[in-house]
mmCIF file of C-alpha atoms in Angstrom:
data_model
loop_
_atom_site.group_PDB
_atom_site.id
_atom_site.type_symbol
_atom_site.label_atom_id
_atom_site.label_comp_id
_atom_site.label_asym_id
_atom_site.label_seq_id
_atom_site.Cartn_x
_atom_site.Cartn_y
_atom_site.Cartn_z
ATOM 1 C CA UNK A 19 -74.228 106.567 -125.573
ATOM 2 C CA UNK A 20 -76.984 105.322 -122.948
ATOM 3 C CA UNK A 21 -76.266 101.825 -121.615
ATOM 4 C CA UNK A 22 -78.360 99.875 -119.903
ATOM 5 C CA UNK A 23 -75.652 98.107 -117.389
ATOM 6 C CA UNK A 24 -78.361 95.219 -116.372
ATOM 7 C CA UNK A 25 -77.501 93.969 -119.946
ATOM 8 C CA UNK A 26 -73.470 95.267 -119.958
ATOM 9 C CA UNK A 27 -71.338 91.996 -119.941
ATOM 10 C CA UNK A 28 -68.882 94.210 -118.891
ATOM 11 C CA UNK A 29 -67.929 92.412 -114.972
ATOM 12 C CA UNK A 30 -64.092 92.163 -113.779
ATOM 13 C CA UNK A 31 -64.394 88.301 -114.756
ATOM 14 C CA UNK A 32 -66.516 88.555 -117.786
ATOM 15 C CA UNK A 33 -64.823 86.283 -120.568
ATOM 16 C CA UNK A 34 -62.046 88.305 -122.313
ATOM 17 C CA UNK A 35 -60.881 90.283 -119.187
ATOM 18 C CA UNK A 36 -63.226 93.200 -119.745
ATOM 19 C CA UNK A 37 -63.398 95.832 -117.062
ATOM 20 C CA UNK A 38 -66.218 97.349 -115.457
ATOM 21 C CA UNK A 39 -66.864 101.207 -116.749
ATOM 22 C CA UNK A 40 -65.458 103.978 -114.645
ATOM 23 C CA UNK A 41 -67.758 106.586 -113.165
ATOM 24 C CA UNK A 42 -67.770 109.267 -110.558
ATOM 25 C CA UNK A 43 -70.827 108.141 -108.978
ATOM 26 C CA UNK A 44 -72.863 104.977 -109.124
ATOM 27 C CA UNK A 45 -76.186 106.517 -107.734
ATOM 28 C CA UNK A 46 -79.494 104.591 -106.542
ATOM 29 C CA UNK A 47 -83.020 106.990 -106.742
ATOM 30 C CA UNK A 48 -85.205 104.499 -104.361
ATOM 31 C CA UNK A 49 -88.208 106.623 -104.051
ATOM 32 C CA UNK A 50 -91.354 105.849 -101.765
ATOM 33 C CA UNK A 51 -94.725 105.053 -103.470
ATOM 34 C CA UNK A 52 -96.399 104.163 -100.637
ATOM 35 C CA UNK A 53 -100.287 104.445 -100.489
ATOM 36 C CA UNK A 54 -100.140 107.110 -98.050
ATOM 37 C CA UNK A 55 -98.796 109.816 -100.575
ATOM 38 C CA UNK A 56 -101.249 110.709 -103.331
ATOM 39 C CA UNK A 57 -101.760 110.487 -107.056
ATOM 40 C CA UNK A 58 -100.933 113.844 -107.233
ATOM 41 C CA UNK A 59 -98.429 113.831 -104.766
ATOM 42 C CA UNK A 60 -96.498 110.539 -106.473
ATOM 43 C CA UNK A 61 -96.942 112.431 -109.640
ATOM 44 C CA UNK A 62 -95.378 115.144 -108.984
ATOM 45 C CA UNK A 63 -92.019 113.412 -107.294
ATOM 46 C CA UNK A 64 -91.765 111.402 -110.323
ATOM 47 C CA UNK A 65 -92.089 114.404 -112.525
ATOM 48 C CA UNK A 66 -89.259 115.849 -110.408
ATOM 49 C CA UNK A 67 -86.761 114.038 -111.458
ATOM 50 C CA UNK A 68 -87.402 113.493 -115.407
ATOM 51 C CA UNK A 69 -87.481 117.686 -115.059
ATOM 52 C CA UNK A 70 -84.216 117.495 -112.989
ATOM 53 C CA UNK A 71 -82.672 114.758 -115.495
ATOM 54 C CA UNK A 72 -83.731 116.707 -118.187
ATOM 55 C CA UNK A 73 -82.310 120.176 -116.707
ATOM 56 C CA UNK A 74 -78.803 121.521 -118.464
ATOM 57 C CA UNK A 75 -77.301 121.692 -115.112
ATOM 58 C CA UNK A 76 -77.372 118.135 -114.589
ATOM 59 C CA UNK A 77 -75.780 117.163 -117.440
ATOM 60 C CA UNK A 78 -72.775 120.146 -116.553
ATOM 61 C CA UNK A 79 -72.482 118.388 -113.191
ATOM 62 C CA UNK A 80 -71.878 115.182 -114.731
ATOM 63 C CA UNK A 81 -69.328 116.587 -116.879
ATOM 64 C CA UNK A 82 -67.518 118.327 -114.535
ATOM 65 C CA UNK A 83 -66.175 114.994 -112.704
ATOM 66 C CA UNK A 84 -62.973 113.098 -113.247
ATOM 67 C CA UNK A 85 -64.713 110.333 -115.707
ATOM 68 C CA UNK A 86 -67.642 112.758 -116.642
ATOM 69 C CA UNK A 87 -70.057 109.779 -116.532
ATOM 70 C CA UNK A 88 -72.290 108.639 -113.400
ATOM 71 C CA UNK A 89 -74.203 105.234 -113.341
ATOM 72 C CA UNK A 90 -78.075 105.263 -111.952
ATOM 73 C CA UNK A 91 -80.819 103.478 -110.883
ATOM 74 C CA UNK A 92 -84.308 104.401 -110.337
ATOM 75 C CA UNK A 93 -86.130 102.352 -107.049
ATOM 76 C CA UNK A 94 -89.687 102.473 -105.768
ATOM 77 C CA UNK A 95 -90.132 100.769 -102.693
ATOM 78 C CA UNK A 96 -93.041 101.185 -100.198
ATOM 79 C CA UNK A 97 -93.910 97.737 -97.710
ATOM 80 C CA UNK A 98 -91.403 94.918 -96.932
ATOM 81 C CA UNK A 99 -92.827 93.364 -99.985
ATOM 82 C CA UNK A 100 -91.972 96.119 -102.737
ATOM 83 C CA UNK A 101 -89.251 96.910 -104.095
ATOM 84 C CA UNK A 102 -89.545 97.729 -108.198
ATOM 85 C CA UNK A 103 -86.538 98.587 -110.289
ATOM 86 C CA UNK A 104 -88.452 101.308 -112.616
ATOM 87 C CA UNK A 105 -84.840 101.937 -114.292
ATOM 88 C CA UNK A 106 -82.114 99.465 -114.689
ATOM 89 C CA UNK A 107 -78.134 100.796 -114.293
ATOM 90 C CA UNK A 108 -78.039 102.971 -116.864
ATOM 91 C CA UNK A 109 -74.585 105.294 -117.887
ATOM 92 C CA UNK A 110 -75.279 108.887 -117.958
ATOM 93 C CA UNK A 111 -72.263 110.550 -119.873
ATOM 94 C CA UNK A 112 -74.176 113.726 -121.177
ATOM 95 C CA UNK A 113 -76.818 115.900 -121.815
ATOM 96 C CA UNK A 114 -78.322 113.489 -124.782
ATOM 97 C CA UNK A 115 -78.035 110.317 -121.903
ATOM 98 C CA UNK A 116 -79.743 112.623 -119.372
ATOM 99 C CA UNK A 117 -82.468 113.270 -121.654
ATOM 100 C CA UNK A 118 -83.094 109.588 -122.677
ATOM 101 C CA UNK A 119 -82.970 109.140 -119.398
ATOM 102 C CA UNK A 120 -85.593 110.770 -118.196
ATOM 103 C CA UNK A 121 -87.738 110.688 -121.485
ATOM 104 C CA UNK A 122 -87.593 106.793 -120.415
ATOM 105 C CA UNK A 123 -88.557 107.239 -116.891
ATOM 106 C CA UNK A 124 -91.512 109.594 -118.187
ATOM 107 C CA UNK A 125 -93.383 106.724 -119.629
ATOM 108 C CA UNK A 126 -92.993 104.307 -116.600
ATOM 109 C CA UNK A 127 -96.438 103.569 -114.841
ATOM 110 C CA UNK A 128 -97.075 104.900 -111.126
ATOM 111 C CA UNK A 129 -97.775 102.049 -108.960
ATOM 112 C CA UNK A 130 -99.255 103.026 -105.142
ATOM 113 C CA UNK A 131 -98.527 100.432 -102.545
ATOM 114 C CA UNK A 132 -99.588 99.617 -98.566
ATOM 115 C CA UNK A 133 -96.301 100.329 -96.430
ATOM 116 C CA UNK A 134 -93.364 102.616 -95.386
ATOM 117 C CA UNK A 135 -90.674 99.974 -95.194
ATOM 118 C CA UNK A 136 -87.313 102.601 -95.315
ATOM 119 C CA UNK A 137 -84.941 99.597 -94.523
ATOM 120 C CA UNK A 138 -86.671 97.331 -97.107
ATOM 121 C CA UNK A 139 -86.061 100.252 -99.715
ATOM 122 C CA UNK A 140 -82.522 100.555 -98.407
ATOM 123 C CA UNK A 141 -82.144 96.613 -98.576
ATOM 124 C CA UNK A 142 -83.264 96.335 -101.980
ATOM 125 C CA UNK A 143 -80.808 99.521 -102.963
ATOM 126 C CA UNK A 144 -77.781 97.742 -101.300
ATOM 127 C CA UNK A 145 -78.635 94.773 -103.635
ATOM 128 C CA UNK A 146 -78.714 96.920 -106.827
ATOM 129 C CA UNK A 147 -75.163 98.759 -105.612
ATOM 130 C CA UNK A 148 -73.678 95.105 -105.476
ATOM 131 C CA UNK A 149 -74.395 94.285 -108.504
ATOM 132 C CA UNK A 150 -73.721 97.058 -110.690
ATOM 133 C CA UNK A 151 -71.223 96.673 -113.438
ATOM 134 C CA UNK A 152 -69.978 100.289 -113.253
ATOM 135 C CA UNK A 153 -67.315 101.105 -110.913
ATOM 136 C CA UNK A 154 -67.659 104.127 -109.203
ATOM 137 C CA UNK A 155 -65.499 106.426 -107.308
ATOM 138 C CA UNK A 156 -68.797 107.058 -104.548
ATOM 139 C CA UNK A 157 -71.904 104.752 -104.327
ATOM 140 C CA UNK A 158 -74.528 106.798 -102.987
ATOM 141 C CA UNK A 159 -78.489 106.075 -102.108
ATOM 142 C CA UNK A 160 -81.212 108.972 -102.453
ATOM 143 C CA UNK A 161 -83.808 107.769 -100.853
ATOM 144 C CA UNK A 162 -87.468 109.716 -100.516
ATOM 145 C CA UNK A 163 -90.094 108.914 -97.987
ATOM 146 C CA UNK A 164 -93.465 110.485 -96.503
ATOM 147 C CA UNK A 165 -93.082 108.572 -93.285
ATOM 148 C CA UNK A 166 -90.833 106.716 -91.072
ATOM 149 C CA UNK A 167 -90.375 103.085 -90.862
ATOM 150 C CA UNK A 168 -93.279 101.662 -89.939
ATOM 151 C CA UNK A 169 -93.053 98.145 -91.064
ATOM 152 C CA UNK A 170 -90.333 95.096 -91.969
ATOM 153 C CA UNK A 171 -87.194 95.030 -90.383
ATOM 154 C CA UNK A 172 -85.627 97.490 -87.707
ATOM 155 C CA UNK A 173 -83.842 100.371 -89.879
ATOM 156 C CA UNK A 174 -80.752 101.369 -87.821
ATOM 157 C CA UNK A 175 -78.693 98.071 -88.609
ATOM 158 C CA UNK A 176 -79.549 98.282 -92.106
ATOM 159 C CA UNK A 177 -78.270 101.648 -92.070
ATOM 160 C CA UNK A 178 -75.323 100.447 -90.450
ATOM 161 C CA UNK A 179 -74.942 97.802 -93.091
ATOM 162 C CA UNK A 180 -74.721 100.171 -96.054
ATOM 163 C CA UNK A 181 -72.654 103.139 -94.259
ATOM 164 C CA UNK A 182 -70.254 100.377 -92.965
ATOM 165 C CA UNK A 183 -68.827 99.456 -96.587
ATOM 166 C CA UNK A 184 -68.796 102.878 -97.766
ATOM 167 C CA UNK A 185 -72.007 103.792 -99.589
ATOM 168 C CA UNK A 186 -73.411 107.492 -98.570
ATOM 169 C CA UNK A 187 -77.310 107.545 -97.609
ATOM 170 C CA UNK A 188 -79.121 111.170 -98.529
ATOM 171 C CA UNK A 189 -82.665 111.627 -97.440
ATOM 172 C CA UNK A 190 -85.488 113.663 -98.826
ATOM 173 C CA UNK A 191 -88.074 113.391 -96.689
ATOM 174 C CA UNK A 192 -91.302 114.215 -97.581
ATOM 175 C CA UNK A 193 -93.755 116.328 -94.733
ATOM 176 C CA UNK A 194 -97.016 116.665 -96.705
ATOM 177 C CA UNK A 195 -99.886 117.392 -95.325
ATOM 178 C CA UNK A 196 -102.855 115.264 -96.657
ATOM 179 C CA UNK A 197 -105.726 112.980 -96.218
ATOM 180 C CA UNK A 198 -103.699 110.019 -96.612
ATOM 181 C CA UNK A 199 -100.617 110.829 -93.837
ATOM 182 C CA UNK A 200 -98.859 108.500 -92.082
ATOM 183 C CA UNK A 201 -99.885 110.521 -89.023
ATOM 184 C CA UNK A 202 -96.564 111.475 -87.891
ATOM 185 C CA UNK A 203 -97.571 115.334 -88.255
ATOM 186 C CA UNK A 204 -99.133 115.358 -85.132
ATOM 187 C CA UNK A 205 -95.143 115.916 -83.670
ATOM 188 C CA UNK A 206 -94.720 118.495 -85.889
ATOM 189 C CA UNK A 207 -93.897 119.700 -89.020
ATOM 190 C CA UNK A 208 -89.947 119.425 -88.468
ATOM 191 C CA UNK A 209 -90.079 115.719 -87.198
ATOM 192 C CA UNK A 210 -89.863 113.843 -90.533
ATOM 193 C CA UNK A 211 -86.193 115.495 -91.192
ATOM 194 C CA UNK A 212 -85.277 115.715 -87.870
ATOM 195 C CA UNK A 213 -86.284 111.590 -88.213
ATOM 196 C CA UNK A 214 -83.952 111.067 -91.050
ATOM 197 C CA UNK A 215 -80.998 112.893 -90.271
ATOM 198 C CA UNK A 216 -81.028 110.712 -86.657
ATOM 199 C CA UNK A 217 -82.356 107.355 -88.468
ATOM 200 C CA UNK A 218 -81.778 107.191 -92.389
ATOM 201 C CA UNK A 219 -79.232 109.325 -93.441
ATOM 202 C CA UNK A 220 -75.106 108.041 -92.839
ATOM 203 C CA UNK A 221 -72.024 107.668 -94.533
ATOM 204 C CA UNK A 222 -69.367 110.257 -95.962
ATOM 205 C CA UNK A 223 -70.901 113.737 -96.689
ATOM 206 C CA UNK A 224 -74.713 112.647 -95.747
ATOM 207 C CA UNK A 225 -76.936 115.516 -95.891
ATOM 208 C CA UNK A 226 -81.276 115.879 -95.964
ATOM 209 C CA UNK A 227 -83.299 118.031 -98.182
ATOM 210 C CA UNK A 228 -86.732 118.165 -96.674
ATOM 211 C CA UNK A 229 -90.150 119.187 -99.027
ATOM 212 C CA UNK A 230 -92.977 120.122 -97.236
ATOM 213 C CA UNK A 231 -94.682 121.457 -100.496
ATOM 214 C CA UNK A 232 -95.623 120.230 -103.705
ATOM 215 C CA UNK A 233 -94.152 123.509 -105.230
ATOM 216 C CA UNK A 234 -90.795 122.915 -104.151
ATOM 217 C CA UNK A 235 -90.473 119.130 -105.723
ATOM 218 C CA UNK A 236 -89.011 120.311 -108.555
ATOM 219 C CA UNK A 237 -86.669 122.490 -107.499
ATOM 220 C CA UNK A 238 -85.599 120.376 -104.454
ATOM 221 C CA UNK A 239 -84.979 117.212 -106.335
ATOM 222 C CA UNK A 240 -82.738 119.142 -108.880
ATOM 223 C CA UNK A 241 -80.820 120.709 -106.186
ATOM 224 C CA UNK A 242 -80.080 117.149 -104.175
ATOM 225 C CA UNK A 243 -79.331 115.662 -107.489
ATOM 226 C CA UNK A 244 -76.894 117.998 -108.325
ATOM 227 C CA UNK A 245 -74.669 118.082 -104.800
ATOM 228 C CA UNK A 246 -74.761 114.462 -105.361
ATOM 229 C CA UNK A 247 -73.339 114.368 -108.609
ATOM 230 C CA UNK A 248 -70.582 117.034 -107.509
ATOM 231 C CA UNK A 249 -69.765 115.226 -104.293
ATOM 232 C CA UNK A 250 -70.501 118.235 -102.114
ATOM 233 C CA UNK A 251 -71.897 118.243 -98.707
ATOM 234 C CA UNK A 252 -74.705 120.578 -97.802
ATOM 235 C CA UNK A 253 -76.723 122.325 -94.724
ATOM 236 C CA UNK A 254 -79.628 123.824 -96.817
ATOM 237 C CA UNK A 255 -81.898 125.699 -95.043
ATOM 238 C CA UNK A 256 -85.180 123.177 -96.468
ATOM 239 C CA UNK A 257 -83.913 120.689 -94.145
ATOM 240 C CA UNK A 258 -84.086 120.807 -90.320
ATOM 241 C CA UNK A 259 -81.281 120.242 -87.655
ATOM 242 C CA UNK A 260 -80.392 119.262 -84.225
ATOM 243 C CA UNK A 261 -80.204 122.046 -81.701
ATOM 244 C CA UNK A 262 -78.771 121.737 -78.374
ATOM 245 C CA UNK A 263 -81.069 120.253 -76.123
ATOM 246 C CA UNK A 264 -83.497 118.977 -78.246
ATOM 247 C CA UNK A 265 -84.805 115.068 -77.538
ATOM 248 C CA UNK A 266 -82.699 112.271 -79.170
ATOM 249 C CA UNK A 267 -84.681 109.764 -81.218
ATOM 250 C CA UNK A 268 -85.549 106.371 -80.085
ATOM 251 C CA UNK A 269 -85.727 105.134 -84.361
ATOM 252 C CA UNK A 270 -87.136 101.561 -83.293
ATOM 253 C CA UNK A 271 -90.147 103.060 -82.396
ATOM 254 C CA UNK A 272 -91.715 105.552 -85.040
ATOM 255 C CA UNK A 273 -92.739 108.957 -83.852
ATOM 256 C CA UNK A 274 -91.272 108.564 -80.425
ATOM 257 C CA UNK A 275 -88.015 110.367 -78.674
ATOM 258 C CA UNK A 276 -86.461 109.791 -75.520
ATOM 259 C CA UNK A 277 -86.984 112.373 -73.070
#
């Protein structure tokens, strides 16, 4: 059955010795709304993932692990100033829990706001991790953005922070070309992955999906989702990677490399 964990009195010192819930994975969605993504645009990533929770291949990832349950949370973040849990821990043990899931999520409003703070979305994620009351075999953070950090604190040791005690940090970056751009396009359409597989992403089996299309949300989202669940690394070919020689990236300083 779906549990909402924010509720579970379920801790390790919880009056009558009760144990937190195994799970494979306890998994943190912290997804950008920032203002510089559209309606449309915000619309369709959050339509991603009630398709991808409502997809039967989720729900056979999930049951192919050890415990057959995974515990997740669903972030927006944008400026140093927001971060909004949209979906408290919740246990996912099926295809009926999947569904709820996302038939939840579904009704949740869509809130834009001013700022790409990655490291204030990562904060906020760490916070939720520390407090779950499932206990996972893998903590992981799936975080989306349309920019780099261009606002709160620097990102790197905050990266550090969360790699350092064990929790894996995926990226999806998001390269869309609109009106409303954080500008970074102008170093072309690779930089944005390129950024977050040298600044965001860390930790054991760390890989980037990159979207540079509204058409391939859906599919995309699903995809990540699903190595996440089965604890596979991946190299797919959406994402961009280092070549020899290329410049390394300077990541206190947005849009910049060193030469």
């Amino acid at each position: 059955m779906l549990a909402l964990l924010a509720s579970c009195p379920c801790s390790p010192t919880a009056a009558g010795g009760l144990r937190k819930p195994g799970v494979d994975l306890e998994l943190v969605l912290a997804v950008d709304v920032s203002s510089s993504m559209t309606r449309a645009e915000q619309q369709v990533q959050r339509d991603g993932y009630v398709s991808a929770f409502r997809h039967p291949d989720l729900a056979r990832a999930i049951g192919s692990g050890a415990r057959g349950a995974i515990a997740v949370s669903y972030l927006e973040w944008a400026g140093p100033g927001y971060q909004r849990v949209i979906m408290p821990w919740t246990i996912v043990g099926g295809a009926d829990d999947a569904k709820r899931f996302a038939d939840a999520l579904s009704t949740k409003p869509i809130v834009a706001e001013a700022g790409t703070s990655i490291s204030g979305g990562l904060l906020a994620a760490a916070g939720l991790l520390a407090h779950s009351q499932a206990a996972g075999e893998r903590r992981v953070v799936d975080i989306s953005g349309d920019g780099p950090n261009n606002v709160g604190l620097p990102l790197e040791p905050i990266r550090d922070m969360l790699t350092s005690s064990g929790i894996t940090i995926n990226g999806l970056p998001l390269s869309l070309a609109h009106s409303g751009s954080n500008g970074f396009q102008s170093f072309g359409r690779q930089y944005l992955s390129l950024y977050y597989e040298h600044c965001v992403i860390g930790g054991p089996d760390a890989f980037v999906i990159g979207i540079d299309d509204l058409a391939m949300f859906e599919v995309a989202i699903r995809r990540k989702l699903l190595l996440e669940i089965a604890g596979r690394p991946s190299r797919p070919s959406l994402a961009s990677y280092t070549i020899p020689g290329s410049p390394a990236f300077d990541c206190s300083m947005p849009g910049a490399v060193q030469r």
